[in-house]
Each structure stands twice: as C-alpha cells, then as structure tokens.
Coordinates of N, CA, C and O in Angstrom, one line a residue:
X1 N -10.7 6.2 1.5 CA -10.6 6.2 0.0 C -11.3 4.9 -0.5 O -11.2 3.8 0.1
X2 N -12.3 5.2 -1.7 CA -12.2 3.5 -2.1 C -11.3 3.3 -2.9 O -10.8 4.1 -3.7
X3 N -11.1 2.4 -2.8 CA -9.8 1.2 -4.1 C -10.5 1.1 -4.9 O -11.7 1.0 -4.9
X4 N -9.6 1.0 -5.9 CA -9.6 0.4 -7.5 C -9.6 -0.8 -7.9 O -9.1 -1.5 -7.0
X5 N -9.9 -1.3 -8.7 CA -9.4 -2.6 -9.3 C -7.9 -2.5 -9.2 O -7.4 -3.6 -9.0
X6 N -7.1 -1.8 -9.2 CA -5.7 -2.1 -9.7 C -5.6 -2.0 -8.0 O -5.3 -3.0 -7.3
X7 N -5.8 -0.9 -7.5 CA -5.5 -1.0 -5.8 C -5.5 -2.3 -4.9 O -4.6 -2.5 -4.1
X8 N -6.9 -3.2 -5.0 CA -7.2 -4.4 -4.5 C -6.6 -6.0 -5.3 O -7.1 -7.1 -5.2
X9 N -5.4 -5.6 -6.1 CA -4.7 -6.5 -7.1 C -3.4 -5.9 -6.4 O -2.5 -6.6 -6.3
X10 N -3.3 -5.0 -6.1 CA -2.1 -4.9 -5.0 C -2.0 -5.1 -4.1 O -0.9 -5.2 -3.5
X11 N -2.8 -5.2 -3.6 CA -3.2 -5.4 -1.7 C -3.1 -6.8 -1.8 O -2.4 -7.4 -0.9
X12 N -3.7 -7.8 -2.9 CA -3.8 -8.9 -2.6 C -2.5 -9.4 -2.7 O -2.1 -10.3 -2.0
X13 N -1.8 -8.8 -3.6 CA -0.3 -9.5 -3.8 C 0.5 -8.8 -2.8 O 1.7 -8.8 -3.1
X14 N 0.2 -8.1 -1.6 CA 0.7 -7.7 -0.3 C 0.1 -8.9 0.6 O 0.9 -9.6 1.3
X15 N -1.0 -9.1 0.5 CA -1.4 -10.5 1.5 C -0.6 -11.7 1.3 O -0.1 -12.2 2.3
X16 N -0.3 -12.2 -0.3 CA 0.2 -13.3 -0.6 C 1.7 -12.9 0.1 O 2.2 -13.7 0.9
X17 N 1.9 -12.5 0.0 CA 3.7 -12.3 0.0 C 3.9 -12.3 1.3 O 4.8 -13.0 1.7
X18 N 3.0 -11.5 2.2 CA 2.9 -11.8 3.7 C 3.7 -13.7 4.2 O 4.5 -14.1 5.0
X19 N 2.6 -14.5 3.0 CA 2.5 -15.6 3.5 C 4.0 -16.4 2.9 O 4.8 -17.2 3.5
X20 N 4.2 -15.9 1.3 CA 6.0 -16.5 1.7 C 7.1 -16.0 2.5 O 8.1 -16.7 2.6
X21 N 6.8 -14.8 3.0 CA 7.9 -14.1 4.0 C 8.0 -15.0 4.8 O 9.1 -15.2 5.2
X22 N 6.8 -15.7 5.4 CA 6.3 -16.1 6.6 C 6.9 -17.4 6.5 O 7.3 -17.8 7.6
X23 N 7.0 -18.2 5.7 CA 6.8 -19.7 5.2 C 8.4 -19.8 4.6 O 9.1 -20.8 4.5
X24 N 8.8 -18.6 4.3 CA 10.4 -19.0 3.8 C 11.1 -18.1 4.9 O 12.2 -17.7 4.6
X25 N 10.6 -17.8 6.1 CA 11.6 -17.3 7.3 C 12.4 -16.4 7.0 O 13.5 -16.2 7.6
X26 N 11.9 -15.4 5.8 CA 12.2 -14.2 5.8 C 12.3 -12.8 6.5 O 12.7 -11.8 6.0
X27 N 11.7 -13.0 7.7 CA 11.4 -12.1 8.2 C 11.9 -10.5 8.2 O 11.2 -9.5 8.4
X28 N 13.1 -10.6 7.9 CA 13.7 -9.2 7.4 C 13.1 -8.6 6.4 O 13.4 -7.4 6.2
X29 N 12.3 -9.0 5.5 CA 11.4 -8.6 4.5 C 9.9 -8.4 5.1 O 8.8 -8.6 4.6
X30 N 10.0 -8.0 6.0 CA 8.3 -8.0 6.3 C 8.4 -6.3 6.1 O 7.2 -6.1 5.8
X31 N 9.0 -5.2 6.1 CA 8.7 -3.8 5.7 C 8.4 -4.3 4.2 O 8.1 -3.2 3.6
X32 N 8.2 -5.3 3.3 CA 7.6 -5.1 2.1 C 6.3 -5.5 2.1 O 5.6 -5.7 1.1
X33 N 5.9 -5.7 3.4 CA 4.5 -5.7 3.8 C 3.7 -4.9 4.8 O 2.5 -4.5 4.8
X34 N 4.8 -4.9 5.6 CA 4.3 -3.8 6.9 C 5.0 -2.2 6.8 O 6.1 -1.8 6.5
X35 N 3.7 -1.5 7.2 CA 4.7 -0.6 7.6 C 5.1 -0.1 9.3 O 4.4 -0.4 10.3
X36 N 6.4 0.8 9.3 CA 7.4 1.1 10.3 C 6.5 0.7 11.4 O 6.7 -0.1 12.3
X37 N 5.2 1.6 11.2 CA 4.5 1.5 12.4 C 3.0 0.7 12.7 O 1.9 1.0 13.1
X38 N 3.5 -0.6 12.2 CA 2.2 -1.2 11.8 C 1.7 -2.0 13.5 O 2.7 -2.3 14.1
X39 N 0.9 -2.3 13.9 CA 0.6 -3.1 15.0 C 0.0 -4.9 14.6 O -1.0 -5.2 13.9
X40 N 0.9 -5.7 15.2 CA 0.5 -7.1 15.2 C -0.4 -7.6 16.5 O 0.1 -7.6 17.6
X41 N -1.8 -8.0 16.2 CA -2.2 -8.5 17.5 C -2.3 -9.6 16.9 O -2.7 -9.9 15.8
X42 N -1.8 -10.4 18.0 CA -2.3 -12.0 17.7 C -2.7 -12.6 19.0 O -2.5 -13.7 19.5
X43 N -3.6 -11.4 19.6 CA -4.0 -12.0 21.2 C -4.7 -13.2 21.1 O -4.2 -14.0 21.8
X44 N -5.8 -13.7 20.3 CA -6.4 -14.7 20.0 C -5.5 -16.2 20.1 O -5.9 -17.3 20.1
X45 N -4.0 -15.9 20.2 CA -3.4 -16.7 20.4 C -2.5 -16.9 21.3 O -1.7 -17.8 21.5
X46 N -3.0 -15.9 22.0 CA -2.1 -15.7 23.6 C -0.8 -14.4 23.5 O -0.5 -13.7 24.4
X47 N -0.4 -14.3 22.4 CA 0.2 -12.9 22.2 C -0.3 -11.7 22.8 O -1.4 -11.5 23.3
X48 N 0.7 -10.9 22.7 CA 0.7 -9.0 23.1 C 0.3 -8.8 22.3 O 0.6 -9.5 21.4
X49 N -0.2 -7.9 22.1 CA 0.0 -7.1 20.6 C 1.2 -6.1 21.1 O 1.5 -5.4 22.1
X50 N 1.9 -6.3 19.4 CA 3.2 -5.5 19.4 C 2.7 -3.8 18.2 O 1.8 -3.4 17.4
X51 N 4.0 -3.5 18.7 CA 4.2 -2.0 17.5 C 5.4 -1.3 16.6 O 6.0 -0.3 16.9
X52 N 5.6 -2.2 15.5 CA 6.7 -1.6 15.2 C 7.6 -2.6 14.3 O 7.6 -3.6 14.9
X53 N 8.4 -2.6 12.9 CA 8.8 -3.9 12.6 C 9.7 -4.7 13.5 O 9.8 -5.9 13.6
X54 N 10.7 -3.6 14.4 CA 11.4 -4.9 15.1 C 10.4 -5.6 16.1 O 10.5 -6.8 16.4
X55 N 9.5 -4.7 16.6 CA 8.9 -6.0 18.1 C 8.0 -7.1 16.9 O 8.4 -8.2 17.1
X56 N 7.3 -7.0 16.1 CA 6.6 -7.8 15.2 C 7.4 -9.0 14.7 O 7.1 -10.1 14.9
X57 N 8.5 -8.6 14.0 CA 10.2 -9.4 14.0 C 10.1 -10.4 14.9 O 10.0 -11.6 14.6
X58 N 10.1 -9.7 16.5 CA 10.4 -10.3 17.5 C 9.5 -11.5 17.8 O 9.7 -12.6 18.1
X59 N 8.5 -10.9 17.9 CA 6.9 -11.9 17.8 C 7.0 -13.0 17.2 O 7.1 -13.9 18.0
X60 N 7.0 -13.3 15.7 CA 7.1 -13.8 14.8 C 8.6 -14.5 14.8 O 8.7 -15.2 13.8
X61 N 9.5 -14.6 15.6 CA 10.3 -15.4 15.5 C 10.4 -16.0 16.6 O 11.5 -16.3 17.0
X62 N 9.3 -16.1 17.2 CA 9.6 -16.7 18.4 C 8.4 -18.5 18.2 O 7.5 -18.6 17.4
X63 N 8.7 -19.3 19.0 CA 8.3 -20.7 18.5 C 6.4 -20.5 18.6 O 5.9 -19.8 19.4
X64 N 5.7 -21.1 17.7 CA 4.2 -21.5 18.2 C 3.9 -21.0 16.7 O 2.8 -21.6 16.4
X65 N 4.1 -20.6 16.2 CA 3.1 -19.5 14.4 C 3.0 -20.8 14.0 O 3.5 -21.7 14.7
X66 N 2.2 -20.9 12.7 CA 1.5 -21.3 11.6 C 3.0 -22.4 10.9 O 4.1 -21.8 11.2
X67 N 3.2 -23.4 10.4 CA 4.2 -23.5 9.2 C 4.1 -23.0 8.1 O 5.0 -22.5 7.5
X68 N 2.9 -23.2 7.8 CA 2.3 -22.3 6.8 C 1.1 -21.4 6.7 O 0.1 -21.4 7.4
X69 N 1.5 -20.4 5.7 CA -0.1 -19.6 5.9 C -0.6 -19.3 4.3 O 0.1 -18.8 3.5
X70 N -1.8 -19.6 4.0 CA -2.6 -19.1 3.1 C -3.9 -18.3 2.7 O -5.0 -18.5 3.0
X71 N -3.4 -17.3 2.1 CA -4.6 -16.1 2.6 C -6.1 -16.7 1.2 O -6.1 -17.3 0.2
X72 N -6.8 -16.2 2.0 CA -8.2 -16.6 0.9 C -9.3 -15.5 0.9 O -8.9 -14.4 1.4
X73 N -10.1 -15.7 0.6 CA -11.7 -14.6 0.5 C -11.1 -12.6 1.0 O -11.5 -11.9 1.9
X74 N -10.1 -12.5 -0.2 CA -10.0 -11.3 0.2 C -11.3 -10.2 0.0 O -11.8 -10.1 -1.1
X75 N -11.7 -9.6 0.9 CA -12.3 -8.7 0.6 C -11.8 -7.0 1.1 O -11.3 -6.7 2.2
X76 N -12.0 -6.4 0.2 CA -11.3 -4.7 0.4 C -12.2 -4.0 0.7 O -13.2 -4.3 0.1
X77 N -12.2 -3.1 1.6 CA -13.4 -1.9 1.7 C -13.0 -0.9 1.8 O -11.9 -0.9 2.3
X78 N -13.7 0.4 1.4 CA -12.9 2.2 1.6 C -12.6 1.8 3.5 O -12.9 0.9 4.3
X79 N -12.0 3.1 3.4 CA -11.3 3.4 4.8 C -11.6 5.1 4.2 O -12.3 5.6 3.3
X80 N -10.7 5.6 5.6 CA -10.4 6.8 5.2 C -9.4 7.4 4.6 O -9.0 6.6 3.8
X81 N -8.9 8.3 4.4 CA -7.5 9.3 3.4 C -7.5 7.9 2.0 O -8.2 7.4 1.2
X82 N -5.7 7.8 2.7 CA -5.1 6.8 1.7 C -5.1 5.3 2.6 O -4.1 4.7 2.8
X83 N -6.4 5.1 3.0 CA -6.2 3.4 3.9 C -7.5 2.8 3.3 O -8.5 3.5 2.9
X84 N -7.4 1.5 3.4 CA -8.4 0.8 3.7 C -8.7 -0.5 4.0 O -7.8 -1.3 4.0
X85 N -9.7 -0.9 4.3 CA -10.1 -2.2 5.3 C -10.4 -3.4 4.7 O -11.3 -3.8 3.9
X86 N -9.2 -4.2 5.3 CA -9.4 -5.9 4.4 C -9.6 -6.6 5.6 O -9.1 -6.5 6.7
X87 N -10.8 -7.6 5.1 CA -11.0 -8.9 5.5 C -10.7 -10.0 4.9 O -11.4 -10.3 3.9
X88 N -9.7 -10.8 5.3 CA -9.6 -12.3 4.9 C -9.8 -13.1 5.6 O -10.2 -12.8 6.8
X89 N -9.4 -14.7 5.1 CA -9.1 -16.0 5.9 C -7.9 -16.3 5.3 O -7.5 -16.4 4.1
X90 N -7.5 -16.5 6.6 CA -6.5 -17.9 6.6 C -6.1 -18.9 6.9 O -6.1 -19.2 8.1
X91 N -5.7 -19.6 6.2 CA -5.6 -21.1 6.7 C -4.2 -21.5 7.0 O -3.5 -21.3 6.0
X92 N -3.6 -21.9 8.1 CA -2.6 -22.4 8.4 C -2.0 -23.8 9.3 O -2.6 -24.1 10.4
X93 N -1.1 -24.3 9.0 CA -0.7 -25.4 9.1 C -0.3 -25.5 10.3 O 0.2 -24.5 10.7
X94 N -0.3 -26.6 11.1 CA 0.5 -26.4 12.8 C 1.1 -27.8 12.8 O 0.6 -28.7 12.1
X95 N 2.4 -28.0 13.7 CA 2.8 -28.8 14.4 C 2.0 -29.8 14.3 O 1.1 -29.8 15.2
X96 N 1.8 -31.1 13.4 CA 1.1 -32.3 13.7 C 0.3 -32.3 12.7 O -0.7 -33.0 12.7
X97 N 0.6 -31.5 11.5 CA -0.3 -31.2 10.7 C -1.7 -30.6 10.5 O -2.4 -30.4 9.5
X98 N -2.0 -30.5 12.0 CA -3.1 -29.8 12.0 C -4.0 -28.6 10.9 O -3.2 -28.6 9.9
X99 N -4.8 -27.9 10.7 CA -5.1 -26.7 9.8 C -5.8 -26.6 10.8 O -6.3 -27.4 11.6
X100 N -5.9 -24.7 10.5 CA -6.3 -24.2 11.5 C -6.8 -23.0 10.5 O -6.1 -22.7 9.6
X101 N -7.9 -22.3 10.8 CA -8.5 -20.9 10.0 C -8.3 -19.7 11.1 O -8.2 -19.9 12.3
X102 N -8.3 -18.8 10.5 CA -8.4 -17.6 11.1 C -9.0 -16.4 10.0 O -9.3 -16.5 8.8
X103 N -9.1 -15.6 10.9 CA -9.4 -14.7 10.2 C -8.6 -13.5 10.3 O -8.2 -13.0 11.4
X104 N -8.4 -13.0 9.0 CA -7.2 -11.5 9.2 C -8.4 -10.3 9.1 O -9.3 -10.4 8.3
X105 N -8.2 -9.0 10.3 CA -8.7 -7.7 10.2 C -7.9 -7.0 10.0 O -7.4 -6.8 11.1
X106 N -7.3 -6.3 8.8 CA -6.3 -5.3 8.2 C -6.6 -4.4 7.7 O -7.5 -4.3 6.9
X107 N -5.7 -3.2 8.1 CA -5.6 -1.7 7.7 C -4.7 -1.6 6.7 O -3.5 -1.7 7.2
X108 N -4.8 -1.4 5.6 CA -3.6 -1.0 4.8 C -3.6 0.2 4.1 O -4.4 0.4 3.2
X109 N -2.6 1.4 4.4 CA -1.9 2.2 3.9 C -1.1 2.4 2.6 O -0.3 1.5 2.2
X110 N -1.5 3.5 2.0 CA -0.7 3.7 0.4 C 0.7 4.3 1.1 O 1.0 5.4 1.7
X111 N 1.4 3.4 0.9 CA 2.9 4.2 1.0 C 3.3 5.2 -0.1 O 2.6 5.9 -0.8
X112 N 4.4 5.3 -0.1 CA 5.5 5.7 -1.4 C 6.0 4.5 -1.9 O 6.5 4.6 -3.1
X113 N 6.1 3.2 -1.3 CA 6.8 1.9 -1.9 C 5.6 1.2 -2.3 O 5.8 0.1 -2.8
X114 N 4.4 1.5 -2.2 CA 3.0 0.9 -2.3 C 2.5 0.4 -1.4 O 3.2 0.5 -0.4
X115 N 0.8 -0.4 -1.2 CA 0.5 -0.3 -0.1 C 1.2 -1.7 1.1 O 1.8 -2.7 0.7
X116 N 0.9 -1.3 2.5 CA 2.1 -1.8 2.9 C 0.7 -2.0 4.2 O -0.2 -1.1 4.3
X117 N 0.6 -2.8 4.9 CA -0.6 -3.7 6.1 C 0.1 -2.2 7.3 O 1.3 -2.0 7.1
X118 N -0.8 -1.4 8.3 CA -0.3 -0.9 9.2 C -0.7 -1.4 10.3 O -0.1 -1.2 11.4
X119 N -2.0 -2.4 10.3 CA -2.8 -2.8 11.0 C -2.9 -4.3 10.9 O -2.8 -4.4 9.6
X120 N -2.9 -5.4 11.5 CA -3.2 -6.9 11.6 C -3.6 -7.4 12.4 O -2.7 -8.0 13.1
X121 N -5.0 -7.6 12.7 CA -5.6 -8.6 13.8 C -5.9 -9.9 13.4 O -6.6 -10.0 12.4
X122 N -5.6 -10.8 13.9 CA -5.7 -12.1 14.1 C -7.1 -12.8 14.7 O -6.8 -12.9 15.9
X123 N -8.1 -13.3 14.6 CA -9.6 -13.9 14.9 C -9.2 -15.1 14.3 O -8.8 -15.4 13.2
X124 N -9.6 -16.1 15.7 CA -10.1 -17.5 15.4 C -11.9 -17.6 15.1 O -13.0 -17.0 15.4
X125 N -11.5 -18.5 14.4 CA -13.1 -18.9 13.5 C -13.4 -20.0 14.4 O -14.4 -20.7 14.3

C-alpha cells in the first residue's frame, strides 16, 4: 500500500511511543506498538531474534538495552496489502553515558487498533 500523510503521522507516533515504553519500563504496553506476531531481531547485538509479544517481553527485560532510545529520520515506503516499510535511526544511551546509533528496519501493519511494528531489525551504523 502507499501511506498517507495521515498514515506516516501515525506510524511516527507508533515509533515515538515505542521509545517511552522502552524508557519508562513499560513493557506490558508494547502490543500498542507491536503486533501478537511481530519479530524482534537485535542480532547486531548478540540477541536471537524472537517471535511473539511475550518472547520480545522477554528479550527486552533482560540487562544490556539502550537507557534511552530516540527515534529520528523517519522515512515510510509502500509495502504490500495493508504494510509498509520504515527506515529510521536511533539514538541511544548506554551504561556510562555512552550514545550509540542504530538503525531501525520495520514492517508495520494496519491493525484494527491502528498500525502496530510486525517486523523490527536492529543495524549498527
């Protein structure tokens, strides 16, 4: 599909939100970002890639992530049906204050609750 203006103003406010879930240790709120069957790879960081909100849960609450994360240079592209293909960066904070970029490769799906990430790869810059 391609996205709209209004489509890519939702996706982005799906990225942002990603990052206070992430940053206020919400994790029970990540289905308002992911969906049921979304895949996390964070091999770039020594991770599995997981499938599913509890293993992703699981992942993500375990010690080494970001303290913080800030998403930047969203760009949206068509996909197919009701999906499509975002590229960002992000910047995040480590242990020691460090920053660190990455880059996000995401799939996101039009739910019924709106669009919701099915897909998230993780790339160091």
């Amino acid at each position: 599909m391609k996205p709209t203006n209004d489509d890519t103003i939702d996706i982005a406010r799906v990225l942002a939100l990603w990052g206070h879930i992430m940053d206020d240790h919400e994790l029970g709120r990540l289905g308002e970002v992911l969906t049921e069957d979304a895949v996390w790879d964070g091999s770039a960081f020594g991770f599995d890639p997981v499938v599913g909100l509890d293993a992703i849960t699981s992942v993500l609450s375990a010690d080494g992530h970001a303290r913080a994360h800030h998403t930047t240079n969203i760009v949206v592209s068509e996909g197919p049906d009701d999906e499509v293909r975002v590229r960002s960066k992000g910047l995040g904070i480590v242990d020691g204050g460090t920053v660190i970029s990455v880059v996000y490769a995401d799939e996101l799906r039009r739910t019924e609750d709106g669009w919701r990430i099915s897909r998230r790869a993780l790339h160091l810059t």
